[in-house]
C-alpha cells in the first residue's frame, strides 16, 4: 500500500514526531510504502514530492518544524485545484493519504473524502488547541511551557522596577495558551478572545496588585478584544478572514491604556514565533507519536474520513467533518475558575 | 470554617501549587481559615503546625517541594496514633482536612473518614502516575520532561563513543515514566515493572541498533525485573514493603549483563532525585492548581471522603476508598504499541 | 563597620547573587553591619532603607531581579540631591557604600567619592556587556543564552515556511548580545550598532541563504542602524539621551525592507524584557558571587573609588573613573571574524 | 591545501561547533580541502576517513557529541602505530592536521610534530577545564550549567524531607566543575580532588546547616578523597592510570559516612554522562567556534606545534608541549574564597 503524507498550516512542534511514527510503523509492521508531499496541499497540487522512508525520519523526533514543509494552500480555492490533486494522487499511485493539519487542512481532507472518495485520515494540529473532538493537540503543551518560562522570567524584572508587564501570547480565536500559561505563570490578569475585557476592571486588578506591593503581569491572547466603549483607536481593529474583528497589536495597545489610566509604567512583550518553534515537550512528542501510530492503524482498518483524537488517555477516531465543524473555545466556567488569582 | 492542610509521602513538583490554590480560593472566595500541619501525618500526630494564610503562599507556585514538609508517617502504625490525630484536630478546631498525598497518605485519610468520621478531602500525588481514578497526577509531567531531556543529551554522547547507555528512571511498581520518557526520548529499548524482560531479547534489540550504525539507549524503570532464568545475581533481589521482588540497582546490573553478552561497552545513568525536585512544568502547575481549587469546592459542598481527579480535561470527584484500592499500571496493549521503536 | 548597598539602572540576572555574597562575607568573616537602600540612588535620596542581614539574603542566589529594587534616579540631577545623599549616609551612620550598577550608577559613585569623599566601591552591572575595564559583566551570559535558545527555536519554524526571521535583541550602543547569540545560534546575518549596515548587502546574504535552500535568520541589535541612504523612514529615527541617533523598532523596519526588496516573506521577533529577567546562568551566578566577595575585600582594604572587574579568570580592582569613561564596543576585527557565517 | 581533522578523548559539547567553524572558514575563505579521520587517532591508524565539506557540517552547531566519532586510541602505544599514522597522512595527501582533544590527544599531536615533523595545530578540549594555558575549554560551561540546574532542583526535595543530598559531579583530577556548580547552585559543602577532605569538618558543616533549619547539599567531585584516617573502606580506593589514588563511588561512600556520623538521612545523586552530552551552552558554542576559526588561521600562518587558547577575551596560540605539560587545578586561594558559603 502506498501512503501519501502532508503537513499543512502553521508549523507546530511535534509534526516531525507524527511523520516518524507513521513511517516507522507503516514500514516495519505493515510493509507500506510512503511518499511525502511538500508544503501541505501545494505538494499534490504541483506534484512536489519527496522520498519518505526509514532513513528520512531518522533523528527527527526531537526537531521542531516539519521536514515536509508547510503552506496554507487550499486546492478548493485554486483554479482546477481539486482535479490537479486527484491527478497527482493517481500519478503517484497513492492508495491513502494522511493529512496532518488544522481546521483548514483537515477541512480540505474531509471534502476530498466526502466529495471525491479520496481515502484520507486526518491528524489534528493546532498550536492554539482550538480543534474540537480532541482534548489536546500537540504543540500546545510546548507553547504553554515556553510562555510560562517567559512569564517566570518577567516576574523578577517587573518587581525590580515596579512596572506592569503585558505579555501577548498566541491565540486568535481561543484563549487556551493565555489561560494555561497565565495560570501556570502566576499572572495577575488573563485576557482571552472568548470574553471581551473591560479596561476599568483590568486597571482595577492592576492597581490592587500594586497596593499589595507587587508588580502585575497581564497575559493577553493576541485575539483578545476590549469592550466596544473601550476601543478608542477604532482603526486598529479589523476583520480577519473568519469575519472576527481583531485588534492588531492588542498587547501594545493595552500597555498604553493601562499606563494612561493608572499612571504606572507599563511595557509589552510579544512572544510571537518563539512559541511555535523548536524541540517539542515530552508530552507533545508522546501525543504526536501516538497520533502517528493510530493514524496508520486507521488506514489499515480502512477507516477513512476520520481523524485521530485524544480523549482522556485514549486515542480514538472521530469523523473529520465533525472535528472541523467548529472551534473549541475556553468555556466561561473555566475562565471564571481562574479569576480567583486576578488582582 | 477552619481547614487543615498536609502533604505526605515523597515530594513532587506541584505540591506548593496545590497549597497556594487551596488557600487563595479558600480565603478570598469563602473566608475560610487555614492551618498547616507539618510533615504529613506527623504534623497532627505531634501537634506540629504552621500558619497558613495568603502571605505564606506568596511566590510558591513555581517552587518545587512542599512548604509544609513531608514524611511517610502512618498514624495507624503509631502507638495511640489515631487518638492523637483526633485530639489534634479537636484542639486546633479543624473543621475539615485536605490531605495531599499518594496511596499511603490518602489511605489514612480514607480510614479516618470512614472509621472516625473525619471530614477529609484528598488530592492525589504520585510522581509515578500510578494512582487509579485519575488520568494524571502532577509531578509526573515534570519528571518525564527531565528524563526526556537527559535522554536527549545522552544520544550524542552514546553515538560519539558507540556505547550502550542504560538510563534508570523512577517507577517502582509502574512504568509510566519509563514508557513516556522512553518514547519521547527516542529510546531503543524500554523496560517496565509490569512485564518481566528477557535478556536475550534486550540484547537482540541492542545488537540490531548497532547494526544500523547507531548507539542504543535503554530506558529501564527502577522496578523492572528480568525473567527468573536471567537473574544470575539472586541476592541482588529482595522483597519490598509491597511484597514485590525488586532488583536493587537494576540499571547497573543490566549494563553489566548487556556488556557481558554483546561485548559492547555499556554505561549506566541513574537519574534519581533530580526527577522529583525543582520547578514544576506548566502542565503540572495547571493540574495542581485546578486540583487545589476543586478540593476547596468539595469541602464547601460537604463532599467528604472524596478525592479530586482528572478525567479528560475535567476535574471530578471519586471516592477515596476506590482511588487507593489498586495501583494504575501500564496496560499491556500500550506497552506493545511502543515496541515498534525498539531495536 | 556599617556598609550601605544599592542597585541602580536596569535589572540584570545576578544582582541578588552579588548582594548575597556581600552580606554573607561581610557578616560572617568581618562582622560588618549592612543597610540596604531601596531603588538605587532614590534610596539614600529619600531615606528609603531596608534591613539587610543573613536572613534577608537566604534563597536569593538563583532569583533574577534585585531584592533592593532599582531606579535610574541621579542625585546630581535632583534639587539639592547630593546634600540629601550626604545627610542620609550620615543619618544612617554608613561607613562605606557598595554601589552595583552601570555607567550611570557608578558615575554617581565615582563623583561622590572624588568630590565628596564618600567611601564607595563599585560593582559593574550591564546586561549589554558594554562597560570598559572588565571582560564580562553578569547578566550578559544569561541574556545570550536566552537569545540563543530563541534563535534555535526559530530555525525550524523558518525552514518549515521558508521565511526570513528577524530577531531583535538588546544592545543600544554595543552589539555584544547580537554578536554572541548570533554566532552561537547560527544566524545568517548579524547587525550591530558599531557598524552601519547596508541593506543591499543584507538582502544579498538573505538571498544567498535561500539559494542554498535554507531559510535565513537575521539577528539585529536594537541599536543597529542602516546607512543613511537606506533610511527611508526618516521620522522613525531619533536622538536618544546619549546623542546617538536610534531607529525605534529596527527589527520591524528591517523585516519590511527585506520583504520589499527580496520578495520573501519576513517576520520579526523582539525578544525584549525576557532577556533580562529570571534565574541567572551558572556563569553569571559565579561571576556575581565573586564580584560580591571581592567588593567586600576592597572595602576592608580601604580601597575606595574602585570597581571590581573580571580580567581573564581573576577579579581585579580598577579606578571607578576609568571604568565609566567610555563604552566597550565590539571591535571591528571581531565583527569581521563572524562574517564567514553570513549568507 | 588538504587539512585532516580528528576529535579524540571523551566527547564534549562544542566539538561539532569547532569542526563546523574549521570547515566553513577553511573552504569559504581559503579554498582548503578537508578530510575527517574517524574516532580520534584510530582514524589515521586504520585509514578510517569520512568526507568533510560544507554539507557535512550543516546543522551540527547546536548538536552535542562529535560527527567524527572519538576514541582514546594512542598510536604511540600501538604496534607500529606512528609509522601507520605517517603512512595514512601520506596516502591521503594531508598537508596539515587539526587535532581536537585533551591532554592525551594533544600530547600525541605534540610528539608527532616534534619527533616527526607532522604539521599539527591543536584545539583544547576537556570538560573538566583542567588544561593549562587556556582560561576555559568548551564543554565546561555546559557541564556546569547542567550540574547547577540539578542542584537547583535538589534543594527543594532536600528541604521537603530534611535530608542531606550528596551530588557527585565530574572532575577526576581537578575540581572546577564541583567548585563552579557548587558556588552557582548554593551548595553548603564543596569537595575537590585538590584538597583531601576531613569527614569531621564535612559533618560539622552538615550539622550547622540543619541547625539553621535548612537541608544541606554537598557537591563532591568524583576524584575527591578523604584524609587517610577517614578512609575506612580501604579497598574502595585504587590507583588510576595517572598513578592517583581514587575512591570509586565517592558520592555514595560519603553519603553513608555522613548518615552514620550525623544520624541524618543522606542520599546520593551521580550526575554522570548527562553532564557531557547534548546541546552546548551559548558560551561553549562561541568559544568552540572561535577556536575553530583561529585554528585555521594558525594553519594558514604555518604556525604548527601550537594550540589555540583563550586568554581573557582573546584567542591566542601557545606551544602544544607547554599546554600538555601539567594539569590546571583549582588554586588553594580560590577554594578558600568559596568557604564562606560552607555550612
CSV table of N, CA and C in Angstrom, one decimal, chain D residues 103-147:
chain,number,residue,atom,x,y,z
D,103,UNK,N,44.6,16.4,27.0
D,103,UNK,CA,46.0,16.1,27.3
D,103,UNK,C,46.5,15.0,26.4
D,104,UNK,N,45.8,13.8,26.4
D,104,UNK,CA,46.3,12.7,25.6
D,104,UNK,C,46.4,12.9,24.1
D,105,UNK,N,45.2,13.4,23.6
D,105,UNK,CA,45.2,13.6,22.1
D,105,UNK,C,46.2,14.6,21.7
D,106,UNK,N,46.3,15.7,22.4
D,106,UNK,CA,47.2,16.8,22.1
D,106,UNK,C,48.6,16.4,22.4
D,107,UNK,N,48.8,15.5,23.4
D,107,UNK,CA,50.2,15.0,23.6
D,107,UNK,C,50.7,14.2,22.4
D,108,UNK,N,49.9,13.5,21.8
D,108,UNK,CA,50.2,12.7,20.6
D,108,UNK,C,50.6,13.7,19.5
D,109,UNK,N,49.7,14.7,19.3
D,109,UNK,CA,49.9,15.7,18.3
D,109,UNK,C,51.3,16.4,18.5
D,110,UNK,N,51.5,16.7,19.7
D,110,UNK,CA,52.8,17.4,20.1
D,110,UNK,C,54.0,16.6,19.7
D,111,UNK,N,53.9,15.3,20.0
D,111,UNK,CA,55.1,14.4,19.7
D,111,UNK,C,55.2,14.2,18.2
D,112,UNK,N,54.1,14.0,17.5
D,112,UNK,CA,54.1,13.8,16.1
D,112,UNK,C,54.7,15.0,15.4
D,113,UNK,N,54.5,16.2,16.0
D,113,UNK,CA,55.0,17.4,15.4
D,113,UNK,C,56.5,17.5,15.7
D,114,UNK,N,56.9,17.3,16.9
D,114,UNK,CA,58.3,17.4,17.3
D,114,UNK,C,59.2,16.3,16.8
D,115,UNK,N,58.7,15.1,16.9
D,115,UNK,CA,59.5,14.0,16.5
D,115,UNK,C,59.5,13.6,15.1
D,116,UNK,N,58.4,14.0,14.4
D,116,UNK,CA,58.2,13.5,13.0
D,116,UNK,C,57.8,14.6,12.1
D,117,UNK,N,57.8,15.8,12.6
D,117,UNK,CA,57.6,17.0,11.7
D,117,UNK,C,56.2,17.1,11.1
D,118,UNK,N,55.2,16.4,11.7
D,118,UNK,CA,53.9,16.5,11.2
D,118,UNK,C,53.3,17.9,11.6
D,119,UNK,N,52.7,18.5,10.6
D,119,UNK,CA,52.2,19.9,10.8
D,119,UNK,C,50.9,19.9,11.5
D,120,UNK,N,50.9,20.0,12.8
D,120,UNK,CA,49.7,19.9,13.7
D,120,UNK,C,49.4,21.2,14.3
D,121,UNK,N,48.1,21.5,14.4
D,121,UNK,CA,47.6,22.5,15.2
D,121,UNK,C,46.6,21.9,16.2
D,122,UNK,N,46.6,22.3,17.5
D,122,UNK,CA,45.7,21.7,18.5
D,122,UNK,C,44.6,22.6,18.9
D,123,UNK,N,43.5,22.0,19.2
D,123,UNK,CA,42.3,22.7,19.8
D,123,UNK,C,42.0,22.0,21.1
D,124,UNK,N,42.1,22.7,22.2
D,124,UNK,CA,41.9,22.1,23.5
D,124,UNK,C,40.5,21.7,23.8
D,125,UNK,N,40.3,20.5,24.4
D,125,UNK,CA,39.0,20.0,24.7
D,125,UNK,C,39.2,19.2,26.0
D,126,UNK,N,38.5,19.7,27.1
D,126,UNK,CA,38.4,18.9,28.3
D,126,UNK,C,37.2,19.5,29.1
D,127,UNK,N,36.3,18.6,29.3
D,127,UNK,CA,35.1,19.0,30.0
D,127,UNK,C,35.4,19.4,31.4
D,128,UNK,N,36.5,18.9,32.0
D,128,UNK,CA,36.9,19.2,33.3
D,128,UNK,C,37.6,20.6,33.5
D,129,UNK,N,37.9,21.2,32.3
D,129,UNK,CA,38.6,22.5,32.3
D,129,UNK,C,40.0,22.5,32.9
D,130,UNK,N,40.7,21.3,32.9
D,130,UNK,CA,41.9,21.2,33.6
D,130,UNK,C,43.2,21.2,32.7
D,131,UNK,N,43.0,21.9,31.5
D,131,UNK,CA,44.1,22.0,30.6
D,131,UNK,C,44.8,23.4,30.9
D,132,UNK,N,46.1,23.4,31.0
D,132,UNK,CA,46.9,24.6,31.2
D,132,UNK,C,46.8,25.5,30.0
D,133,UNK,N,47.2,26.7,30.2
D,133,UNK,CA,47.4,27.7,29.1
D,133,UNK,C,46.1,28.3,28.5
D,134,UNK,N,45.0,27.8,28.9
D,134,UNK,CA,43.7,28.4,28.4
D,134,UNK,C,42.8,28.7,29.6
D,135,UNK,N,42.2,29.8,29.6
D,135,UNK,CA,41.3,30.2,30.7
D,135,UNK,C,40.2,29.2,30.8
D,136,UNK,N,39.6,28.8,29.7
D,136,UNK,CA,38.5,27.9,29.7
D,136,UNK,C,38.5,27.0,28.5
D,137,UNK,N,38.0,25.8,28.6
D,137,UNK,CA,37.7,24.9,27.5
D,137,UNK,C,36.2,24.8,27.3
D,138,UNK,N,35.8,24.6,26.0
D,138,UNK,CA,34.4,24.4,25.7
D,138,UNK,C,33.9,23.1,26.3
D,139,UNK,N,32.6,23.1,26.6
D,139,UNK,CA,32.0,21.9,27.3
D,139,UNK,C,31.9,22.1,28.8
D,140,UNK,N,32.9,22.8,29.3
D,140,UNK,CA,32.9,23.0,30.8
D,140,UNK,C,31.7,23.9,31.2
D,141,UNK,N,31.4,24.9,30.5
D,141,UNK,CA,30.3,25.8,30.8
D,141,UNK,C,29.0,25.0,30.8
D,142,UNK,N,28.8,24.2,29.7
D,142,UNK,CA,27.6,23.4,29.6
D,142,UNK,C,27.5,22.4,30.8
D,143,UNK,N,28.6,21.7,31.1
D,143,UNK,CA,28.6,20.8,32.3
D,143,UNK,C,28.2,21.5,33.6
D,144,UNK,N,28.8,22.7,33.8
D,144,UNK,CA,28.5,23.5,35.0
D,144,UNK,C,27.0,23.9,35.0
D,145,UNK,N,26.5,24.3,33.9
D,145,UNK,CA,25.1,24.7,33.8
D,145,UNK,C,24.2,23.5,34.1
D,146,UNK,N,24.5,22.3,33.6
D,146,UNK,CA,23.6,21.1,33.9
D,146,UNK,C,23.7,20.8,35.3
D,147,UNK,N,24.9,20.8,35.9
D,147,UNK,CA,25.1,20.5,37.3
D,147,UNK,C,24.4,21.5,38.2
